[in-house]
XYZ file of C-alpha atoms in Angstrom:
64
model
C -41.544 -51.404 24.854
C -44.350 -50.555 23.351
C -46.202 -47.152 23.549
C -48.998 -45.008 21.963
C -48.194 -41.490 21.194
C -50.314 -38.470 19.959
C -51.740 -39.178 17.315
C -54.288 -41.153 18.463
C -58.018 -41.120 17.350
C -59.623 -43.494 20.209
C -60.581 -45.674 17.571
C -60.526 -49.300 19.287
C -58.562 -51.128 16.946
C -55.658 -51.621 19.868
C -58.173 -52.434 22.937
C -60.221 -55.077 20.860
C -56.897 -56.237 18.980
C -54.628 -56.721 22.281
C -57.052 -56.258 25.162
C -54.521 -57.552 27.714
C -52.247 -54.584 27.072
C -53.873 -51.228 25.735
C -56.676 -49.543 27.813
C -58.196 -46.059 27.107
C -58.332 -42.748 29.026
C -61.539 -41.937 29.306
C -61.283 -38.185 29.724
C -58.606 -37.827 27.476
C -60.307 -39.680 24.686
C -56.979 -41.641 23.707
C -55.641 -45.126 24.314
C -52.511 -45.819 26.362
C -50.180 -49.163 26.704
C -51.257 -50.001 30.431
C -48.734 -53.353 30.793
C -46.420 -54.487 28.257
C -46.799 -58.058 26.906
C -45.599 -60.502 28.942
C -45.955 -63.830 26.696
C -45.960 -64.586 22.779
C -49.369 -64.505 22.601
C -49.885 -61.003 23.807
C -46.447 -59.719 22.287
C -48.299 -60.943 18.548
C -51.677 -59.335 19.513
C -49.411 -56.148 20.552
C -47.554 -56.426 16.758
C -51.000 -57.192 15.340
C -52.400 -53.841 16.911
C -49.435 -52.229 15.865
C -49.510 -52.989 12.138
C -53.658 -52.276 12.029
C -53.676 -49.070 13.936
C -55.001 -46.460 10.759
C -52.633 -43.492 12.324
C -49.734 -45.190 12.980
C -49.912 -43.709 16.829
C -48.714 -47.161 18.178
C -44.782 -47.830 18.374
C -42.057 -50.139 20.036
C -39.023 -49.095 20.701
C -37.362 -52.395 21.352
C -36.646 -52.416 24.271
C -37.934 -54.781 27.389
């Protein structure tokens, strides 16, 4: 599963990267995993966010 945790900087990489699966919090000023990818294409988008995110805030723990 993947998750975002605090270190976060609301920077959009993950919502224009994987738009299916990362949304933000508005008041909060962070972004959140709001549905986990449920095909290849959004699982690579979710990897792809996960590699380009510049704080490393975005994680998987493997499991489904």
């Amino acid at each position: 599963m993947f998750y975002v945790d605090t270190q976060c900087i609301d920077c959009d990489v993950c919502r224009d990267t994987a738009p299916n699966n990362f949304t933000r919090n508005d008041e909060g000023g962070y972004s959140y995993v709001y549905k986990q990818p449920e095909n290849d294409e959004e699982m690579e988008q979710c990897l792809e966010a996960m590699d380009a995110c510049p704080v490393e805030a975005i994680g998987n723990d493997g499991a489904e």
